[in-house]
Each structure stands twice: as structure tokens, then as C-alpha cells.
Coordinates of C-alpha atoms in Angstrom, one line a residue:
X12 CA 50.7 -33.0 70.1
X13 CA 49.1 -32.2 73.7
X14 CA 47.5 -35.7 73.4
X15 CA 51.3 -37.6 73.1
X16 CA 52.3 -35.4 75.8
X17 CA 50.1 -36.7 78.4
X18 CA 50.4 -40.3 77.2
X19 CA 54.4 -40.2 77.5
X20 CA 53.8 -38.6 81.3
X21 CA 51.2 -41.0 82.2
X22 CA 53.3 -43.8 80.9
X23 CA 55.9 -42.4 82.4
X24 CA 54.4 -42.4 86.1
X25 CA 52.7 -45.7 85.5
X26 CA 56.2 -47.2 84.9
X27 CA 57.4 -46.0 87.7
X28 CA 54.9 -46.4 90.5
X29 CA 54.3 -50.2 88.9
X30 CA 58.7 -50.3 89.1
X31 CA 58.7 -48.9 92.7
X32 CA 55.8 -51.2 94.1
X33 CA 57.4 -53.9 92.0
X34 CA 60.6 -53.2 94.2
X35 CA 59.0 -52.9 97.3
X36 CA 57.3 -56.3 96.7
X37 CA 60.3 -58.4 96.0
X38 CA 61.9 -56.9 98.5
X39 CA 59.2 -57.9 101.5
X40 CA 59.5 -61.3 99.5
X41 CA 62.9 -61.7 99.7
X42 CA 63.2 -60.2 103.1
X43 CA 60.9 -62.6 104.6
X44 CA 61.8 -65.6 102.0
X45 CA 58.7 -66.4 100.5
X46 CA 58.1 -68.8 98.2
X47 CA 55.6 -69.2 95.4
X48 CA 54.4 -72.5 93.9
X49 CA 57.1 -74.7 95.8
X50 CA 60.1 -72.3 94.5
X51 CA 62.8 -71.1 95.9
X52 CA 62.8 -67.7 97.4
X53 CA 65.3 -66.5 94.8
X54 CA 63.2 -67.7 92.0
X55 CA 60.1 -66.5 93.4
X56 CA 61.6 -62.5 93.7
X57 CA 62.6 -63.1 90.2
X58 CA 59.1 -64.3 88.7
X59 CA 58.0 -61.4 91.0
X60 CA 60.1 -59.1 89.4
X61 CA 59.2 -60.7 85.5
X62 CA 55.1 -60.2 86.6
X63 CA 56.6 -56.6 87.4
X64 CA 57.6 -56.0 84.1
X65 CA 55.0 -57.5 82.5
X66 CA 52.6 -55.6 84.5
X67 CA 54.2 -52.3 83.7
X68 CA 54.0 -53.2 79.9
X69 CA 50.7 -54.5 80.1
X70 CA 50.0 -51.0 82.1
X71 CA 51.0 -49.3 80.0
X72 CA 49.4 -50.5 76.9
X73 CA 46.5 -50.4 78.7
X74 CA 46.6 -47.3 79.4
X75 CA 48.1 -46.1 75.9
X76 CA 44.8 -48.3 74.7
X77 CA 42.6 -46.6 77.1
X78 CA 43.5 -42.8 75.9
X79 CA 44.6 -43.6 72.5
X80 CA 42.3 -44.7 69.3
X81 CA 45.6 -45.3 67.3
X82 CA 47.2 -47.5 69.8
X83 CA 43.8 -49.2 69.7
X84 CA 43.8 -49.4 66.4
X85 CA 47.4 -50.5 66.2
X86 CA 46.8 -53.2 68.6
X87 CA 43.7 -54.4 67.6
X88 CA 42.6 -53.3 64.2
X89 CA 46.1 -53.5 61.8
X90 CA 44.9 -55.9 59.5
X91 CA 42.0 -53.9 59.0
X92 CA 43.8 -51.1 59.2
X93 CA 45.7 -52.7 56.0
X94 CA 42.7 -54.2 54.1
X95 CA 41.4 -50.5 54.4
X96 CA 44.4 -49.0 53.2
X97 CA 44.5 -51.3 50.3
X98 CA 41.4 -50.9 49.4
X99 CA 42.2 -47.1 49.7
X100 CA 44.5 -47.6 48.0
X101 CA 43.2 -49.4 45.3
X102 CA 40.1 -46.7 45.1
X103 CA 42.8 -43.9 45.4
X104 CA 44.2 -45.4 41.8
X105 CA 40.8 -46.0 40.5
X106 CA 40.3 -42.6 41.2
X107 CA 43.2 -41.3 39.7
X108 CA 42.7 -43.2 36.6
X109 CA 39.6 -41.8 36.6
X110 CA 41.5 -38.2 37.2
X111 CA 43.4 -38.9 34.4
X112 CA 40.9 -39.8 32.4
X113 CA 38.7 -36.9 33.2
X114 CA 41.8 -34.6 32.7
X115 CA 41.8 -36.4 29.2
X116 CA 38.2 -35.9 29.0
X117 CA 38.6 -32.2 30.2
X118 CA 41.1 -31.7 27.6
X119 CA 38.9 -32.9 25.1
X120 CA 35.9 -31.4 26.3
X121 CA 37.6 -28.2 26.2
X122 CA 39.2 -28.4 23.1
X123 CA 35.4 -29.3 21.6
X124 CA 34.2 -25.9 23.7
X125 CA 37.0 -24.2 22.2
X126 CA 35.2 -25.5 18.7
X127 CA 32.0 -24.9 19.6
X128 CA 32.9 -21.4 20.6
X129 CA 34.5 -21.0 17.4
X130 CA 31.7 -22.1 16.0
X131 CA 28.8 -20.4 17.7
X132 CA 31.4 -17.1 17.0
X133 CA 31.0 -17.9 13.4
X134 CA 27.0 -18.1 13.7
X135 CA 26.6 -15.0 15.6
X136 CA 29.0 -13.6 12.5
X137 CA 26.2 -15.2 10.7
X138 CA 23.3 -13.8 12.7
X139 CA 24.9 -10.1 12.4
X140 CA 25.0 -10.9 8.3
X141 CA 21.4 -12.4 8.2
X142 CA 20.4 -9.5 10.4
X143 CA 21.9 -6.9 7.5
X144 CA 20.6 -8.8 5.0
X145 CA 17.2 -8.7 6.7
X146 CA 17.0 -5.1 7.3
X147 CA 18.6 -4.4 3.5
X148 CA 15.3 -7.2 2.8
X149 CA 12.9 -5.2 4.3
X150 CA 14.1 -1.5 3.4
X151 CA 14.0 -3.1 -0.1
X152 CA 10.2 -4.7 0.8
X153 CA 9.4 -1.6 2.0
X154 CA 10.1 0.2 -0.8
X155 CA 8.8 -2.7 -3.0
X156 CA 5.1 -2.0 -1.3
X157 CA 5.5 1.4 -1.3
X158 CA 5.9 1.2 -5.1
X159 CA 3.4 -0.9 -5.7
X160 CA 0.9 0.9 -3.8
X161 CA 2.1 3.7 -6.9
X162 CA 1.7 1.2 -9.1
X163 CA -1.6 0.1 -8.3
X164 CA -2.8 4.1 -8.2
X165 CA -1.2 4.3 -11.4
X166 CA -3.5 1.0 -12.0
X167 CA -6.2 3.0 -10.9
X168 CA -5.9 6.1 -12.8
X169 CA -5.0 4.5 -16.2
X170 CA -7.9 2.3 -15.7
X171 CA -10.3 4.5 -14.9
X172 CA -8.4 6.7 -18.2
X173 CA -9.4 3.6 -20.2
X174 CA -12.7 2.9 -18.8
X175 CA -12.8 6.5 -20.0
X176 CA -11.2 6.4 -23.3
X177 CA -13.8 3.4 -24.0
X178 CA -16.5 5.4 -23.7
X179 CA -15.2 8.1 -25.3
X180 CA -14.6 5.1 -28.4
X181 CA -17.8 3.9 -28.2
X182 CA -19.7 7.7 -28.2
X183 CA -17.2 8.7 -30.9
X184 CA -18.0 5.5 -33.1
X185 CA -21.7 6.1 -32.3
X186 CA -21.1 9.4 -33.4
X187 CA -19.2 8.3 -36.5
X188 CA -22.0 6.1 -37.0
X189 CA -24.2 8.8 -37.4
X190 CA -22.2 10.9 -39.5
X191 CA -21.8 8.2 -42.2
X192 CA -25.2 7.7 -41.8
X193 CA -25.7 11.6 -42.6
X194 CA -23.0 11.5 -45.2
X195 CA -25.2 8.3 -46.6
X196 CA -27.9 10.9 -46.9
X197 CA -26.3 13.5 -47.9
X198 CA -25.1 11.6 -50.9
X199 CA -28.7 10.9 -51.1
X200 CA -29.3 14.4 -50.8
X201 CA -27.4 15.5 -53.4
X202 CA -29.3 13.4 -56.3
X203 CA -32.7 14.4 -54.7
X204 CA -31.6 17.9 -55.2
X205 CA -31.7 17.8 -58.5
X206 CA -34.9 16.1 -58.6
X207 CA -36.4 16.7 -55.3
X208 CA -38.3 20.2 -53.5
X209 CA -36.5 22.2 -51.9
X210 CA -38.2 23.3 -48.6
X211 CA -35.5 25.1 -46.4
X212 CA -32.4 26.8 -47.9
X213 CA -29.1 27.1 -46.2
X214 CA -29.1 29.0 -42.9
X215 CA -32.2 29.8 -43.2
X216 CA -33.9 30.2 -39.9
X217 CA -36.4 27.4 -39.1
X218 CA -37.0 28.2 -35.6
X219 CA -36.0 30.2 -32.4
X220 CA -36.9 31.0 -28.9
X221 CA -35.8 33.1 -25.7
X222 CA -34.3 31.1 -22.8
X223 CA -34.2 33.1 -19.1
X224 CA -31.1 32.9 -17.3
X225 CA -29.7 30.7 -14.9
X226 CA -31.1 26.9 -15.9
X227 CA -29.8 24.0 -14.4
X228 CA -28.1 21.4 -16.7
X229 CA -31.6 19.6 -17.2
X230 CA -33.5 22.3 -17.8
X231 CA -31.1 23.5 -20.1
X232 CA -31.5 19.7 -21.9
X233 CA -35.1 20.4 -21.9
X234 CA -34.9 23.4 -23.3
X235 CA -32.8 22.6 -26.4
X236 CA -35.0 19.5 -26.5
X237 CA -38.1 21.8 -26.8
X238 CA -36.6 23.9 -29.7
X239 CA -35.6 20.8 -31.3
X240 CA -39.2 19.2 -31.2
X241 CA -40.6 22.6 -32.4
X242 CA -38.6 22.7 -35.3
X243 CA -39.4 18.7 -35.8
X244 CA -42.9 19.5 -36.1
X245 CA -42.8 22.3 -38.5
X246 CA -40.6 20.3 -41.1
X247 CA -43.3 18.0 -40.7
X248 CA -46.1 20.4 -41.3
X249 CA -44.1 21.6 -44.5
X250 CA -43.7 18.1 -45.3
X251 CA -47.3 17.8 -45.2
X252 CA -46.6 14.7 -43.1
X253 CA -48.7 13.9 -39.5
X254 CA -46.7 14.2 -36.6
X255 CA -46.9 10.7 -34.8
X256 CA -43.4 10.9 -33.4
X257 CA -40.9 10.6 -35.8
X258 CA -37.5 12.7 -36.4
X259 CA -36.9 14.3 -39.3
X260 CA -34.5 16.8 -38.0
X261 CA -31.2 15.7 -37.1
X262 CA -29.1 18.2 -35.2
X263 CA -25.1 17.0 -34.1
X264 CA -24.8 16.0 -30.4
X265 CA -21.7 18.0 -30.1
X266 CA -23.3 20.9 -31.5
X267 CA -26.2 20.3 -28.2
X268 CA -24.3 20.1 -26.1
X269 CA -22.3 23.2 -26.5
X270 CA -25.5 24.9 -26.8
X271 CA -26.3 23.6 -23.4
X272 CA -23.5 24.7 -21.7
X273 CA -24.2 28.0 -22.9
X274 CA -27.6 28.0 -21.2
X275 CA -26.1 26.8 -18.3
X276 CA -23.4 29.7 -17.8
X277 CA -25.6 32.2 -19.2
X278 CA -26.3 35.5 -17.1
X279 CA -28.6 37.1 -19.3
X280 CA -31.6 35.8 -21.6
X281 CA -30.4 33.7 -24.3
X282 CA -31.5 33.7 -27.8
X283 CA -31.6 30.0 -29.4
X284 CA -31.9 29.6 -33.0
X285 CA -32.3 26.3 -35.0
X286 CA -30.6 26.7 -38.5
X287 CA -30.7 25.0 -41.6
X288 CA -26.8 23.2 -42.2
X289 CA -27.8 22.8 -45.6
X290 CA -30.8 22.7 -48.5
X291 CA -33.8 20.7 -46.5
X292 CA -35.0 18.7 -49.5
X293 CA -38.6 17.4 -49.6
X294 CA -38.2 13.8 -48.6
X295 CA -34.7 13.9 -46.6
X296 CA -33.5 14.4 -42.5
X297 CA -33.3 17.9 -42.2
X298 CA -30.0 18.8 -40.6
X299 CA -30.2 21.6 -38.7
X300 CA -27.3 23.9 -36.6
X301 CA -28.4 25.2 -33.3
X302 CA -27.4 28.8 -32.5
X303 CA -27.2 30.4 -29.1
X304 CA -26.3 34.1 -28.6
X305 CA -27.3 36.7 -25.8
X306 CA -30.8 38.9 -26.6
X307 CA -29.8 42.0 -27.6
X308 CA -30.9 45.3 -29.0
X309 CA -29.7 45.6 -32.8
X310 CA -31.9 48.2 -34.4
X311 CA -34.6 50.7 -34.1
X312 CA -38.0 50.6 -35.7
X313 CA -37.5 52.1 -39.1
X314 CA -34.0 52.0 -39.1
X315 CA -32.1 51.8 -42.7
X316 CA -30.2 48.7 -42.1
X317 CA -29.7 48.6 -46.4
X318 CA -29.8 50.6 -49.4
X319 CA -28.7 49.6 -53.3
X320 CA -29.5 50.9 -56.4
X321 CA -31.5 47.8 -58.9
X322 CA -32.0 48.3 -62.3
X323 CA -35.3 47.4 -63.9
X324 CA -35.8 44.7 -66.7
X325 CA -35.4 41.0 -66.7
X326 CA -32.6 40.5 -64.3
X327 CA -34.5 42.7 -61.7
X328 CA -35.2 39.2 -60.1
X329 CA -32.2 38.3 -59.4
X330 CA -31.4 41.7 -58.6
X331 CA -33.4 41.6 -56.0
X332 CA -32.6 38.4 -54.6
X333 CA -29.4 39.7 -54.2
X334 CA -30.4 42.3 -52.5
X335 CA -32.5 40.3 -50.0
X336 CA -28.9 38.3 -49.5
X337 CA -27.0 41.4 -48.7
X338 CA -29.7 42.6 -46.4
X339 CA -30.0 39.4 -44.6
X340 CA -25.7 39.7 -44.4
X341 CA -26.5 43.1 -42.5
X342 CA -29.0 41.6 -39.9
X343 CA -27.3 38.4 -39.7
X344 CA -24.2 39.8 -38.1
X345 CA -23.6 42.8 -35.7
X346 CA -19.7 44.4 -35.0
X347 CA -17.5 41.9 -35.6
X348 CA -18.6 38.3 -35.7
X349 CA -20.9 39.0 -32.8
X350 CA -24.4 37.3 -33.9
X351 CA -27.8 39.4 -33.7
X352 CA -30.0 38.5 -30.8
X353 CA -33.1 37.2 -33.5
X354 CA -34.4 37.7 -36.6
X355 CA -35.0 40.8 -37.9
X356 CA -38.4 41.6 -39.2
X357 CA -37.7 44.2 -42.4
X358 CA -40.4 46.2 -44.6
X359 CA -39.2 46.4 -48.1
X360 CA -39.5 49.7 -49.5
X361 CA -39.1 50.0 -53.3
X362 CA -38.8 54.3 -54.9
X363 CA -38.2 54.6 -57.9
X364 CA -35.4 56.6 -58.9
X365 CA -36.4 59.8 -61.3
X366 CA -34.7 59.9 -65.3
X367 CA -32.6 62.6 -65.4
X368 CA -32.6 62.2 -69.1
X369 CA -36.6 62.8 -68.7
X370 CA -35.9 66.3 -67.1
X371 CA -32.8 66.9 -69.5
X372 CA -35.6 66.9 -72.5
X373 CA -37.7 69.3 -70.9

């Protein structure tokens, strides 16, 4: 606004200094009648005064051309001025088709971000689900492995129960084995009874020893194998047969190995005993029982262990084997059921009881 201002004052003076001297000058023309290109004085002040005005305009847009780009512009750059402004103009529409059509494309663009928000709503919805799911997966995983880690222990322990259980089969079978293989002789047994020697009667002793205290499990074995080989030997020298190794004496495994446990947990000396299971016939296994009891003392030297009355004739025999039984009874077997600590060597003495009758007569 400043700028208009000083263009309308410079104008302004321009006009009227170019007016004034414009005066002055036709009037020194037309005082002293001068003429210009053959005219008359009157015409000459009047082209004077016409090359006034025009200077004053031509002034004056020189000046408002000098201090003004518009004016320049105006005067010398309108068309363009307009091919500008139509090209302007022409963008200006491009561009607002173009606004309209991004506007358009806004809209849509944010209509398909409003869908794609939707949607990425509905897949963290998802994620939040899967991530339940997941953690529900691996509690239930967890627990899965930690039940089959039980699983496979309980694997381990029933397998190791069979592997167990197997061997117990196969030593039971072996040991069935060798009971129908002493049943088979038995049966045997019993016909070569009645035709056969009889060597060793039942429970009678066929050997014994005195084990010390505190063996280890193999020198327990050892032990019991010792006995066993002794009695082996004497059946064979009642056999009359030469000892080059064989077994004749068959003694149940079972029955061993209870006696070696015995030895084993045994605090004082042990008395072993190998004792005939049955009749040893002349010819058969002899099957022995093996005995194990603590040494003890059971009776003094000369001690009356039994006494009977036997009367003479011909059932003293059998008397006396009877006897001999009931005797045997008494130094088989202490108080209770508790075993004697080994045999018991007896002197027989026979009195004979005095006839009353005798006396009566004399």
C-alpha cells in the first residue's frame, strides 16, 4: 500500500511540474509568436500544448514503469500475463481434478484402511487365540513329557521286573526240570526198593561238619560245596564205585541256598549236617537234605538221655530197634523243635531186670 502511495505522489508532482513547464512554454511561444514547421503561432502553442500532454502521460507511465513491476507487466507482458494465467489456469483444474480424484482416492484408501484395520483387529483377535491355544498346547505338552518320562520309568521298572520274572522262569523250569528228573527216579526208586540194597535209611546222617562264624557269601558256597563233595564221596565208597568225578548225591538248590544264608548271618559256629531225604538205594542219586543249626552243648558224658523196659524172646529185635528209634527221637531234637548241635555218640547199656517170681519161690 506504501508502494501506491508514492507512485500516486510522484505521478502527481510529475503532472504537475510537466503541466506548469508545459504552460510556461506555450506561453514564451505565444508571447513571442513562434512558429513550428511553417505553422501558425496559434497552432504551434496548441501542438505545444498536445506534446505537453503527451509528455506528462508518457511521464508518467514512465515513471509508473520505472517503480512498478505490474505496470510493467501490464504494459508490456499482458499477453503473457494471460497465456500464463490460462495455463494456470488450466493446471489449477488439472490439479483439482486430480484433488478430486485423490479425495476419491482418499476416500477409498481410507475406507480399505478402515478394512484393513478391521481386519488386522481380527488377526490380533486371532494371535491372542493362537497364543491361548499355544500356551493350553504346551501346558498340555508339558504334561504329555512329564508323563511319559513316568511312563518310560514305569518302562524301566516293569522291564527290568520282566527281565526278572524271566529268569526267575527259566531257574524255576530248570528247577522243575530237575524235580521231574528226581520224581523220574524216584519212581525208579521205588521198584529198585523192592529189589535193590538199601544203603542209607531216611534221615539218617550221612555227613556233618563245624563251620566258624562270619564267612563271606563264597566262602559260605564253598563251604556247603565241601560238605556236599564229602558226602559225594562216601556214597561212592559205599557204593563200592571209584570216585572220578561224578555226582551221586543230589541235594535241592533252594535247600543250598538257605543253608548259605545261614552261614552268612551266623554269629556263632555253625553245625552243618547232610541228611538222607529218603532210602538211598544201591544203584540210585542219593537225595540228600542239608541241615544247618548253631553248635551247642546238649548233654553230659554219661547222661541217661533214654530208658525202656524190652522184653526178651523173638520180638526182642524189633524191640530194640524201636528203641534205638525213640533214642535217636531224644537226641534228634532238644526243647521245642530246636535241632541238636551234632550227632550224639550213645553207649548202649543192656541190665537185665531180676524175676520177682524167682525170689517169690524162694
Amino acid at each position: 500500500m506504501l508502494v501506491g502511495v508514492k507512485i500516486l505522489i510522484i505521478i502527481a508532482l510529475m503532472g504537475g511540474l510537466i503541466a506548469y513547464m508545459g504552460d510556461k512554454l506555450g506561453t514564451k511561444i505565444g508571447k513571442r509568436r513562434m512558429s513550428l514547421f511553417g505553422l501558425r503561432p496559434k497552432h504551434t502553442s496548441i501542438i505545444v500544448t498536445i506534446v505537453t500532454g503527451l509528455l506528462v502521460s508518457a511521464a508518467t507511465v514512465g515513471v509508473l514503469t520505472f517503480t512498478s513491476q505490474s505496470v510493467r507487466t501490464a504494459l508490456f507482458g499482458m499477453d503473457q500475463l494471460r497465456a500464463d494465467m490460462k495455463q494456470l489456469n488450466n493446471e489449477v483444474a488439472a490439479k483439482t481434478q486430480e484433488l478430486i480424484r485423490g479425495q476419491a482416492l482418499l476416500e477409498q484408501n481410507k475406507q480399505e484402511l478402515e478394512e484393513r484395520m478391521a481386519e488386522i483387529e481380527q488377526i490380533r483377535r486371532e494371535v491372542e487365540a493362537t497364543k491361548a491355544e499355544l500356551a493350553s498346547a504346551q501346558a498340555a505338552k508339558d504334561a504329555t513329557e512329564a508323563e511319559l518320562a513316568s511312563l518310560q520309568a514305569s518302562y524301566a521298572e516293569v522291564s527290568q521286573k520282566v527281565a526278572e520274572l524271566e529268569a526267575t522262569r527259566a531257574k524255576m523250569e530248570a528247577h522243575i526240570k530237575n524235580l521231574q528228573n528226581t520224581q523220574e527216579q524216584l519212581q525208579n526208586g521205588i521198584i529198585h526198593l523192592r529189589e535193590g540194597t538199601i544203603l542209607f535209611q531216611v534221615d539218617q546222617l550221612l555227613a556233618q561238619a563245624v563251620v566258624r562264624p562270619g564267612l563271606s557269601e563264597e566262602d559260605s558256597n564253598n563251604a556247603i560245596k565241601h560238605i556236599i563233595d564229602d558226602t559225594n564221596k562216601l556214597v561212592l565208597r559205599r557204593l563200592g564205585i571209584e570216585d572220578n568225578g561224578q555226582s551221586v548225591v543230589y541235594v535241592d538248590r533252594q535247600n543250598v541256598e538257605v543253608a548259605t544264608q545261614k552261614l552268612i548271618n551266623s554269629k556263632t559256629p555253625m553245625v552243618v549236617q547232610v541228611v538222607a531225604a529218603g532210602n538211598i538205594i544201591s544203584g540210585e542219586p542219593a537225595v540228600a537234605v542239608i541241615q544247618v543249626y548253631p553248635q551247642q552243648f546238649i548233654y553230659k558224658n554219661g547222661e541217661v538221655i533214654h530208658s525202656t523196659v524190652i522184653d526178651g524172646g523173638t520180638n526182642a529185635q524189633s524191640s530194640m530197634l524201636q528203641f534205638l528209634k525213640q533214642v535217636n527221637e531224644r537226641a534228634k531234637y532238644t526243647d521245642g523243635d530246636t535241632y541238636s548241635s551234632g550227632p550224639v555218640h550213645l553207649k548202649l547199656r543192656i541190665t537185665q531186670m531180676p524175676d520177682f517170681n524167682d525170689k517169690a519161690k524162694m
